[in-house]
XYZ file of C-alpha atoms in Angstrom:
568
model
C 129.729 63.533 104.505
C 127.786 61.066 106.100
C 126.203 63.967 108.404
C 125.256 65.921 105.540
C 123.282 63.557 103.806
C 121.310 63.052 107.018
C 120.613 66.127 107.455
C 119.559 66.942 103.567
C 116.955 64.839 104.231
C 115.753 65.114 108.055
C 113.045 67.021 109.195
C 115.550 69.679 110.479
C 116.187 70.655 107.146
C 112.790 70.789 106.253
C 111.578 72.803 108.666
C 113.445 75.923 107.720
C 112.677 75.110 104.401
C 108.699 75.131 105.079
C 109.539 78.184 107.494
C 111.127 80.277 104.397
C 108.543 79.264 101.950
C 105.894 80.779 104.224
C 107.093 83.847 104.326
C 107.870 83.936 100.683
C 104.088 83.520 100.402
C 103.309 85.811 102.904
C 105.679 88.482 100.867
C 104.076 87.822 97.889
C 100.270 88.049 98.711
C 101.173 91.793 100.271
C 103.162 92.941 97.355
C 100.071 91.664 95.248
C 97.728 93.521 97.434
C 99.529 96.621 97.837
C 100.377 97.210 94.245
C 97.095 95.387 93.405
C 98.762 93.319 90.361
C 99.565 89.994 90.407
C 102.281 90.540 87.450
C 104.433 92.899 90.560
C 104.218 90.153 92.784
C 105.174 87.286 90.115
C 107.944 89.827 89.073
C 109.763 90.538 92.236
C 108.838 87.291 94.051
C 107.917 83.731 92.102
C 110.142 84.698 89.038
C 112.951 85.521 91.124
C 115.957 83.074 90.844
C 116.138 82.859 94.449
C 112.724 81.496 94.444
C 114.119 78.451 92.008
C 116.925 78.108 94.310
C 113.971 77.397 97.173
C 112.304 75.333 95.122
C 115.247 73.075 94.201
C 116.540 72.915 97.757
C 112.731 71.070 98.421
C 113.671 68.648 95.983
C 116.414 67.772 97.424
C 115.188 67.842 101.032
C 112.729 65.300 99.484
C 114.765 63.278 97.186
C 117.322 62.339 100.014
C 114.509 61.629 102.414
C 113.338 58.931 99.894
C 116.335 57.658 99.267
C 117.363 57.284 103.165
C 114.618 54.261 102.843
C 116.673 52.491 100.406
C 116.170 49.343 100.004
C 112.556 49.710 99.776
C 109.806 46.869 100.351
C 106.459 46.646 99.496
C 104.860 48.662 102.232
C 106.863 51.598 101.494
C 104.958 52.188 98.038
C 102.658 54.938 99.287
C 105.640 56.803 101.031
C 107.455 56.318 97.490
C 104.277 57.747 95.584
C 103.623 60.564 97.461
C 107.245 61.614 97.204
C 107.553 61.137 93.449
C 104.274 62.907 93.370
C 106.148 65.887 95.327
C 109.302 65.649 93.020
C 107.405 65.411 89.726
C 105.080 68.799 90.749
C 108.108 70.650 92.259
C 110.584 69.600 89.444
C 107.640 70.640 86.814
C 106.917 74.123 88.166
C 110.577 74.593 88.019
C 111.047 73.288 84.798
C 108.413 75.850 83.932
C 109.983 78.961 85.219
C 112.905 78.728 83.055
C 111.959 77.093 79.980
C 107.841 78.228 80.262
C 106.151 81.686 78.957
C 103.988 83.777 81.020
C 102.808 87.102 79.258
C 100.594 89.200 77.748
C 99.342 89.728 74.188
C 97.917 93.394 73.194
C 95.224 93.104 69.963
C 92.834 95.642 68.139
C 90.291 95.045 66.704
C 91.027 94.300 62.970
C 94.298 93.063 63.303
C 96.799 90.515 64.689
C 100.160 89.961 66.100
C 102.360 86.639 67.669
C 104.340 89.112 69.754
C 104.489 88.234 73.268
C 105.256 90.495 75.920
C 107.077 88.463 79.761
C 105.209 89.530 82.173
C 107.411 90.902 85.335
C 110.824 91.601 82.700
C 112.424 94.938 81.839
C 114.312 95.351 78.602
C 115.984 98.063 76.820
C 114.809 97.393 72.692
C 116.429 99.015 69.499
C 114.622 98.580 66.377
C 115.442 99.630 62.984
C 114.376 98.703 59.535
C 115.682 95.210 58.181
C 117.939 96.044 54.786
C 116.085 93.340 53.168
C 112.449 94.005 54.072
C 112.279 97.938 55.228
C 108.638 97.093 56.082
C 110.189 94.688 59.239
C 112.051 95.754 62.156
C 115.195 94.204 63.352
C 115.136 94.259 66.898
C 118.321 93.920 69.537
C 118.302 94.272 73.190
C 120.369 95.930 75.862
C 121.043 95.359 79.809
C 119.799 97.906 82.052
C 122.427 99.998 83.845
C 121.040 99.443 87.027
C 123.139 102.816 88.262
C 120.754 104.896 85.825
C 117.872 103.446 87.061
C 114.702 104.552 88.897
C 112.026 102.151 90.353
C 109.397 105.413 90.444
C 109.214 108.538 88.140
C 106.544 110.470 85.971
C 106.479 111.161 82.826
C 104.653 113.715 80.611
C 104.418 114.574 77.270
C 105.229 117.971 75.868
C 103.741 119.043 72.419
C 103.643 122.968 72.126
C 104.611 124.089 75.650
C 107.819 123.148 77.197
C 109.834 124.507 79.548
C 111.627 126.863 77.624
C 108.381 128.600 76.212
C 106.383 127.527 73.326
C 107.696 125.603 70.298
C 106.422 126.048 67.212
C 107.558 124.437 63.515
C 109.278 127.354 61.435
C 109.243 129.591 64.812
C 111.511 130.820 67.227
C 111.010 129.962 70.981
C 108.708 132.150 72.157
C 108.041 133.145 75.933
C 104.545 131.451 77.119
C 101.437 133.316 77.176
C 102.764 136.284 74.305
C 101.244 136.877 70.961
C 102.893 134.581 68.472
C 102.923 137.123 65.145
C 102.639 134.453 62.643
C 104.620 134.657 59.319
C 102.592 134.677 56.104
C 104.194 131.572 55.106
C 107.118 128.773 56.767
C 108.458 125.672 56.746
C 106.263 123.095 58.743
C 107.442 119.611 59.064
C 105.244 118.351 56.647
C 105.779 121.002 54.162
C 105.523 124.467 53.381
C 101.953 126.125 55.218
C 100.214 129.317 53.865
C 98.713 131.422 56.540
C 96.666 133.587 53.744
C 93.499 134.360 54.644
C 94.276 132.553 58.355
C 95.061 133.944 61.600
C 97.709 136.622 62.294
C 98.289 135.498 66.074
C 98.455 132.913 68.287
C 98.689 132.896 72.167
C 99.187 129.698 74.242
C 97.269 130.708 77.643
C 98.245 127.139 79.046
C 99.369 123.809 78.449
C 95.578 123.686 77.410
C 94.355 126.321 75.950
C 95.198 128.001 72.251
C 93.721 131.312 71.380
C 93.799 132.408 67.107
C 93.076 136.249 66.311
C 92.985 137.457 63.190
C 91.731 140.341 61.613
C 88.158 140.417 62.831
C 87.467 136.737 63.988
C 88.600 134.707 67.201
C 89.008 131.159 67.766
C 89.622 128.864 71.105
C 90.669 125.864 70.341
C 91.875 122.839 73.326
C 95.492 121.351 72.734
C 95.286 117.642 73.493
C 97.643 115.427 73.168
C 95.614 112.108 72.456
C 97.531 111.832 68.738
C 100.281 112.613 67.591
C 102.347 112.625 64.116
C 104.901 109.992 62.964
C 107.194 110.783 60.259
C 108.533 107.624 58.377
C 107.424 105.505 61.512
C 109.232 107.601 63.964
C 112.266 107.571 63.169
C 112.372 111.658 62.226
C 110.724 112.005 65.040
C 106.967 112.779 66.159
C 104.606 115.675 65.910
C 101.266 117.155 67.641
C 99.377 119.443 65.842
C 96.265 121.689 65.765
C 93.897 122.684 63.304
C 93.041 126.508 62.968
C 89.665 127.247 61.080
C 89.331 129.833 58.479
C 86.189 131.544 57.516
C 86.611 133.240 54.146
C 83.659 135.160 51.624
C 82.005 133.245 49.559
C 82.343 133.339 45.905
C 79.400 135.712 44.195
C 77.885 132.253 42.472
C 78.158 130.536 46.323
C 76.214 133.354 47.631
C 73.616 133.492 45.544
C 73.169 129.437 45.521
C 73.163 130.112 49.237
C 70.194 132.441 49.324
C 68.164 130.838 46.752
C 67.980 127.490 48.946
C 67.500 129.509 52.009
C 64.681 131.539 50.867
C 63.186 128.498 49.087
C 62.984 127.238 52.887
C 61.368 130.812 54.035
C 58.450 130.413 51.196
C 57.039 127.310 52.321
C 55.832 129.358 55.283
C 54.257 132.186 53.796
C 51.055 131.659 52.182
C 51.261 134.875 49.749
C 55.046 133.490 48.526
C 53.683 130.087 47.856
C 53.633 130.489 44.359
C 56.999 132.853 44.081
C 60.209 131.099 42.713
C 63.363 131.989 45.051
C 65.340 132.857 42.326
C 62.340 135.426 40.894
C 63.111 137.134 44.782
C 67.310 136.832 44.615
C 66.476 138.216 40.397
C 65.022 141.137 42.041
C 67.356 142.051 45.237
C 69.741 141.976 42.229
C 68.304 144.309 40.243
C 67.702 146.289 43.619
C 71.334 146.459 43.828
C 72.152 147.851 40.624
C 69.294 150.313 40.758
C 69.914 151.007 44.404
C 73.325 151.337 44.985
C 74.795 152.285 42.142
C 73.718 155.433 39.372
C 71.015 154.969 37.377
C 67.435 153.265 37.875
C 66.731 150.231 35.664
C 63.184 149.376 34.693
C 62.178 146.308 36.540
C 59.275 144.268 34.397
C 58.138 142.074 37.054
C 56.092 138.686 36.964
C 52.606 138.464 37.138
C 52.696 136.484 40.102
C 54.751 139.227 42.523
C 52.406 141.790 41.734
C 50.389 141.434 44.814
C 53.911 141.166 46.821
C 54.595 144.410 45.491
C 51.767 146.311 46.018
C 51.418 144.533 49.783
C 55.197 146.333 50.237
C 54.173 149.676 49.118
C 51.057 148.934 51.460
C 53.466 148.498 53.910
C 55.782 151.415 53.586
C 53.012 153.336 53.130
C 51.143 152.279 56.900
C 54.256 151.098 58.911
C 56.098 154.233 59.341
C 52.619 156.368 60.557
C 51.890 152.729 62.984
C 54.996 153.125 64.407
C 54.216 156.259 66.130
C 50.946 155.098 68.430
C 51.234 152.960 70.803
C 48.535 150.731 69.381
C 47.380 151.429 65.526
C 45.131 148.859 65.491
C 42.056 151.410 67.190
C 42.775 153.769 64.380
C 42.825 151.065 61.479
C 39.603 150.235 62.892
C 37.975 153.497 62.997
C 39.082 153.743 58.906
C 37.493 150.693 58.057
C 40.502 148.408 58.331
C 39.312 144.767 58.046
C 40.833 143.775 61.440
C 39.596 140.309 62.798
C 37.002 139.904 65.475
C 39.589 139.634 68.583
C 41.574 142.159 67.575
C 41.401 143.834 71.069
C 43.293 140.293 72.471
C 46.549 140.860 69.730
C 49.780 141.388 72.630
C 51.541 142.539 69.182
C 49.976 144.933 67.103
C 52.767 145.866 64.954
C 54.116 142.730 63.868
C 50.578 141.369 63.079
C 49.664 144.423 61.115
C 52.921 143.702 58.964
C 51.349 140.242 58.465
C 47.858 141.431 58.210
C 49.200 143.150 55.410
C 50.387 140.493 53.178
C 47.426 138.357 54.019
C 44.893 140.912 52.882
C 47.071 141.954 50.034
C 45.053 139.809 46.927
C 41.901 142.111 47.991
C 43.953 145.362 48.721
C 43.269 148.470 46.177
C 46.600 148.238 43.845
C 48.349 152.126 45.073
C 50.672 153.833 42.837
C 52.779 155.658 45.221
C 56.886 156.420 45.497
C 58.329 154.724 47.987
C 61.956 154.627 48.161
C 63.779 151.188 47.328
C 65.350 151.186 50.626
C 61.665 151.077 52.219
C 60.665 148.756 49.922
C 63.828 146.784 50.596
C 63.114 146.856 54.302
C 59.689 146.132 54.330
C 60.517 142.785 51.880
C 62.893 141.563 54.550
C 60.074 142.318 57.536
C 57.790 140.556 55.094
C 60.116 137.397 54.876
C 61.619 137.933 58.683
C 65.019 138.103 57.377
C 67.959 139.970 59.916
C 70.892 141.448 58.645
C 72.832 138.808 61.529
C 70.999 135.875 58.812
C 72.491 137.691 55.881
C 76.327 137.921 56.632
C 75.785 134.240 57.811
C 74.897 133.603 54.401
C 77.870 135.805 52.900
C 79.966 134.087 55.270
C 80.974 130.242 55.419
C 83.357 127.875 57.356
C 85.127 125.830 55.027
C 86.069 122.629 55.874
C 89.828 123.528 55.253
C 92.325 124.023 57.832
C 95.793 125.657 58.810
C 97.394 122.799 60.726
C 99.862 124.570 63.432
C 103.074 121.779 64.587
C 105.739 121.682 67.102
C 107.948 118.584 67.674
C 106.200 116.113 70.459
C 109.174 115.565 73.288
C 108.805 113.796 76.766
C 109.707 115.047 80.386
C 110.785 112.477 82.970
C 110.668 113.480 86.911
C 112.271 111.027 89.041
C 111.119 110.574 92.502
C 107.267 110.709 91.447
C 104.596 108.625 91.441
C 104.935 106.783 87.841
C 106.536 103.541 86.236
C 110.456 102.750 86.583
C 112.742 104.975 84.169
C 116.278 104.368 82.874
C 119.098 106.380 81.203
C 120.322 104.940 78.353
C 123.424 105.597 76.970
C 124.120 105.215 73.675
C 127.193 104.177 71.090
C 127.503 107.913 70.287
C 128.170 108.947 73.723
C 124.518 110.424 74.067
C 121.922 109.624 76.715
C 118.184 109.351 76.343
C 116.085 108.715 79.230
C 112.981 106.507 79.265
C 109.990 105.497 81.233
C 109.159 102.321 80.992
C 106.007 101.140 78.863
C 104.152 97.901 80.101
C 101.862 97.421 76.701
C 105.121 97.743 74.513
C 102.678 99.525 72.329
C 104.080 103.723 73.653
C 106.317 106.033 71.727
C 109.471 104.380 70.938
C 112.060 107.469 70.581
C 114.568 108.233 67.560
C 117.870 107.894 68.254
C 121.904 108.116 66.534
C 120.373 110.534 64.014
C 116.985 108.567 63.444
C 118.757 105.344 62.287
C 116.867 103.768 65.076
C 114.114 103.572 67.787
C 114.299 103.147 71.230
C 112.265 102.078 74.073
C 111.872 100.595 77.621
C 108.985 97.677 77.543
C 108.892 94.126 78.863
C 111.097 91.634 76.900
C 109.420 90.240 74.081
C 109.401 86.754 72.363
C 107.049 85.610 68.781
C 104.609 82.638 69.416
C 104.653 80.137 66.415
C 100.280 81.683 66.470
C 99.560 84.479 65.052
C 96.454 85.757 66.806
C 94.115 87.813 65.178
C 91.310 89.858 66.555
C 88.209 89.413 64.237
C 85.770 91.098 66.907
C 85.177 92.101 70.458
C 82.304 92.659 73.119
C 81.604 93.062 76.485
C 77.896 91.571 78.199
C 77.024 93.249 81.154
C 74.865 92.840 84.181
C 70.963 94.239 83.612
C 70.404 97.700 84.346
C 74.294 98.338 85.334
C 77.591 99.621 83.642
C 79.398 97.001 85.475
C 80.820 93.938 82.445
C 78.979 90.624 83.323
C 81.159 88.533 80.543
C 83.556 89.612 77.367
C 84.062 88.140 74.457
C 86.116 87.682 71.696
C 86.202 86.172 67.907
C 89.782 85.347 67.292
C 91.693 83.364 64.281
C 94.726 80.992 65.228
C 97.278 80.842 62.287
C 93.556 81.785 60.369
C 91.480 78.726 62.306
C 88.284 80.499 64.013
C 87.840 80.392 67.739
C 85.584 82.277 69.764
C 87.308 83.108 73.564
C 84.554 84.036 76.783
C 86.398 85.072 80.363
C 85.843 80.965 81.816
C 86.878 79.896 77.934
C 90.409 79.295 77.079
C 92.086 78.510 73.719
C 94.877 75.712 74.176
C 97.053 75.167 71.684
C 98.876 71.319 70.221
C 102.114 72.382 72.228
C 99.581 73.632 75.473
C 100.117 77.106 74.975
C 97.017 78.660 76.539
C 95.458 82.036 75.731
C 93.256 83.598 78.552
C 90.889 86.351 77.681
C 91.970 89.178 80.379
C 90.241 92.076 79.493
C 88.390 94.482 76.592
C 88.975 98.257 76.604
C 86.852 100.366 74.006
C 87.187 104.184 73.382
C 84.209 105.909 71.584
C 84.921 106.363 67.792
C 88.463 103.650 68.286
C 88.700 100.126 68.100
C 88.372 97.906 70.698
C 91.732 96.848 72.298
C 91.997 93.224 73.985
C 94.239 91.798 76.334
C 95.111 87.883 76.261
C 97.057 86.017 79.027
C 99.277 83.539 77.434
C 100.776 80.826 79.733
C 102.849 78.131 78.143
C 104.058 75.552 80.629
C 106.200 72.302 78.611
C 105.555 69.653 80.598
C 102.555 69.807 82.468
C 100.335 67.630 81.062
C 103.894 64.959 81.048
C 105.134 65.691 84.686
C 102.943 68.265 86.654
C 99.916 66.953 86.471
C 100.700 63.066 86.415
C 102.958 64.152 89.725
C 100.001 65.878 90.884
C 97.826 62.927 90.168
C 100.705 60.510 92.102
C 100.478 62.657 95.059
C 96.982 62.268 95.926
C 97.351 58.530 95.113
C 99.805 58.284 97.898
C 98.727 60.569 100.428
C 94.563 58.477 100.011
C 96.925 55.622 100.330
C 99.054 56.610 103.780
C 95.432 57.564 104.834
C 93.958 54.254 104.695
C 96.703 52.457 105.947
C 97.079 54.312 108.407
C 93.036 53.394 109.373
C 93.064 50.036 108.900
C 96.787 49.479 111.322
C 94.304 51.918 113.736
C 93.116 49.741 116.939
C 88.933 49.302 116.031
């Protein structure tokens, strides 16, 4: 017995000790720098129980070696100091590894949360709706079957393309890349959907890429997977889904609306249509219509105003067609007597500026009474105004802003032996299995399970702070001229007390919980989303740091002693 104690606290037991410890270190800076996170490293290395075990055999080691002194005298007070300094710092950090937090808080911008995610843990989590607050989750945890479990696998997320062929809401499998014939109308998930009007086919090229046909238009449309569906908070499961547009005639009151405002536009150009109303114009192409295209002519009494319009268009159809046929009629018009401008030998153009030369002569043209058929005068109203027939079924066309929304149920595919996060197979009271990759923000798709009575999911353990921290706003500063974030910040509330947080800027709370600002992440068009480091260590400020505080008081002690016994 007697040996034992010697040698629990002799140098030959501290060696090893000091030996082991360095390659501990040594282990953990290269796991840090391979995997390049310091949470890996704390996970497998400082959070290990082994690494307690280390940690209490040093106090020990040093406890004994203080005690082998016993009785102690006066000059062995810095000896004494410096190794209650050791005990108090290496009893405090292991005080803190099993009774401290170290984790990670997730925030958006607009709301809070006192959920705390252990950083370096693995848990299995069931939630389901509390029976006295359906709004709440009740939340129970299970070991991991360590036989079932992966340390490396990938995981993707299937919406309308699986493996067996495409899946489609109110559909039967069909083989990727065919013509999905869609049915007029069937059951989506989120009620029935009317494919009137819509698309008749669908074709999934790839994972990617949706093309609609239907009966004379053709859409291409990207299937992403950034959102997704949740029916009655997942536990019926999840959804992707994409929008189809549908063009569709406008009503006859639409259309016209539609070409009154459009013309209105086309007048404020033309200086002979300044003083027309639109409506006069879309009056007329009316009365066109009916006198036009159907039996019968109906006597047109026009406005005083569009009389020079109207003699400029039978101007028009009376010169155009005969123009047409030279190669240049502006010599000819000249020869007649044509009031042509001075460089009319420059014009590249000669028959669109005659059509305009036209209708800016026509106040001082000779009125003609001529027959010119309404089609001609129909055409040479639209040359007159530069309208196409292209502009015209634009008009008696729309997109409306509705939609056919196309679903298929949102599944997940997990390949072990990838590069990817750990995965598990859980197995579940009803003799089913699920598996599941694990999700570091606790924040992923937590899967229905035992007929959607509750979700499931693999995450970091998770623990409520007595804060609730919410996330008022967020920012990032960065450096001049770069991309690169110089400093973020963030306006937070503590159980509703304001407190701004900066990178070098910590919040500590009464009990020395501290909240670290770790990072900012911001999407265009989605909130910002802010990471906090929260460290909560119980006795440092009443063992830690006095032992800390202790050891340099001894060791500056031993120093000078050590000086002054020194021969001068």
């Amino acid at each position: 017995m007697k040996r034992l104690w010697r040698f629990l606290g002799s140098i030959w037991f501290a060696v090893p000790l000091l030996l082991v410890a360095a390659s501990v270190v040594i282990a953990g800076t290269f796991i840090e720098s391979s995997s390049g996170s310091h949470e890996v490293a704390a996970g497998w290395i400082y959070a290990h129980p082994l690494f307690n075990l280390l940690l209490a055999l040093f106090f020990v080691n040093i406890l004994v070696s203080a005690l082998h002194r016993y009785p102690w005298k006066r000059r062995h007070v810095p000896f004494l100091l410096t190794h209650l300094g050791l005990l108090m710092v290496i009893g405090g950090t292991m005080t803190k590894n099993i009774f401290g937090l170290q984790g990670h808080m997730i925030l958006h911008e607009g709301s809070g949360s006192n959920r705390l995610l252990l950083t370096g843990t693995e848990n299995i989590l069931f939630r389901w709706p509390r029976s006295e607050n359906p709004l709440k989750w009740q939340k129970e945890s299970q070991p991991i079957n360590r036989a079932s479990y992966v340390k490396s696998a990938s995981c993707e997320l299937e919406g309308f393309c699986k493996r067996g062929g495409v899946v489609l809401f109110g559909q039967p499998p069909i083989p990727r890349g065919e013509r999905v014939p869609l049915r007029s109308e069937f059951e989506g998930w989120m009620g029935q959907v009317d494919l009137n009007e819509a698309p008749r086919t669908l074709t999934f090229v790839n994972d990617e890429r949706l093309i609609a046909v239907g009966e004379v238009e053709r859409y291409e449309t990207d299937l992403k997977l950034d959102a997704y569906n949740a029916f009655d908070r997942g536990l019926r499961g999840y959804s992707v889904e994409v929008a189809i547009p549908k063009r569709v005639l406008l009503s006859a009151e639409e259309r016209r609306e539609a070409l009154e405002s459009w013309l209105s536009d086309k007048f404020k150009s033309e200086p002979l249509l300044s003083g027309l109303d639109s409506q006069q114009i879309v009056a007329m192409l009316e009365d066109w219509q009916e006198g036009w295209l159907y039996a019968g002519e109906i006597d047109v009494t026009l406005p005083k105003n569009m009389e020079p319009l109207f003699n400029a268009m039978r101007w028009s159809a009376l010169l155009m067609p005969e123009a047409s046929k030279l190669e240049n009629p502006l010599p000819f018009l000249q020869e007649k007597g044509w009031p042509l401008p001075a460089n009319w030998e420059e014009i590249d153009e000669p028959l669109p500026f005659l059509q305009g030369d036209i209708y800016r002569l026509a106040p001082e043209l000779p009125q003609i009474e001529i027959e010119v058929p309404k089609a001609t005068m129909l055409s040479s109203l639209f040359r007159l105004l530069n309208i196409t027939i292209d502009e015209l079924l634009e008009l008696w066309r729309a997109e409306q802003t509705e939609t056919i929304s196309i679903e298929a149920p949102l599944s997940q595919r997990i390949k072990p032996g990838e590069e990817g996060p750990p995965a598990v197979v859980a197995r579940l009271e009803d003799k089913s299995a699920i598996a599941l990759s694990y999700d570091p923000t606790g924040e992923g798709i937590a899967w229905p399970v035992l007929s959607g009575s509750k979700l499931i999911s693999f995450q970091p353990k998770e623990v409520e702070l007595p804060y609730h921290i919410h996330l008022h706003e967020a920012f990032q500063e960065f450096y001049p001229g770069s991309s690169a974030p110089k400093s973020y910040h963030a306006a937070i509330r503590v159980n509703g007390l304001p407190f701004h947080l900066e990178m070098n800027q910590v919040f500590e709370a009464d009990d020395g919980t501290r909240f670290y600002l770790s990072s900012i992440s911001s999407e265009p068009g989605k909130r910002k989303t802010v990471q906090l480091i929260v460290n909560y260590d119980p006795v440092r400020y009443s063992v830690t740091y006095p032992g800390a505080l202790l050891l340099a008081i001894g060791m500056v002690w031993i120093l000078f002693k050590s000086k002054k016994k020194s021969p001068s």
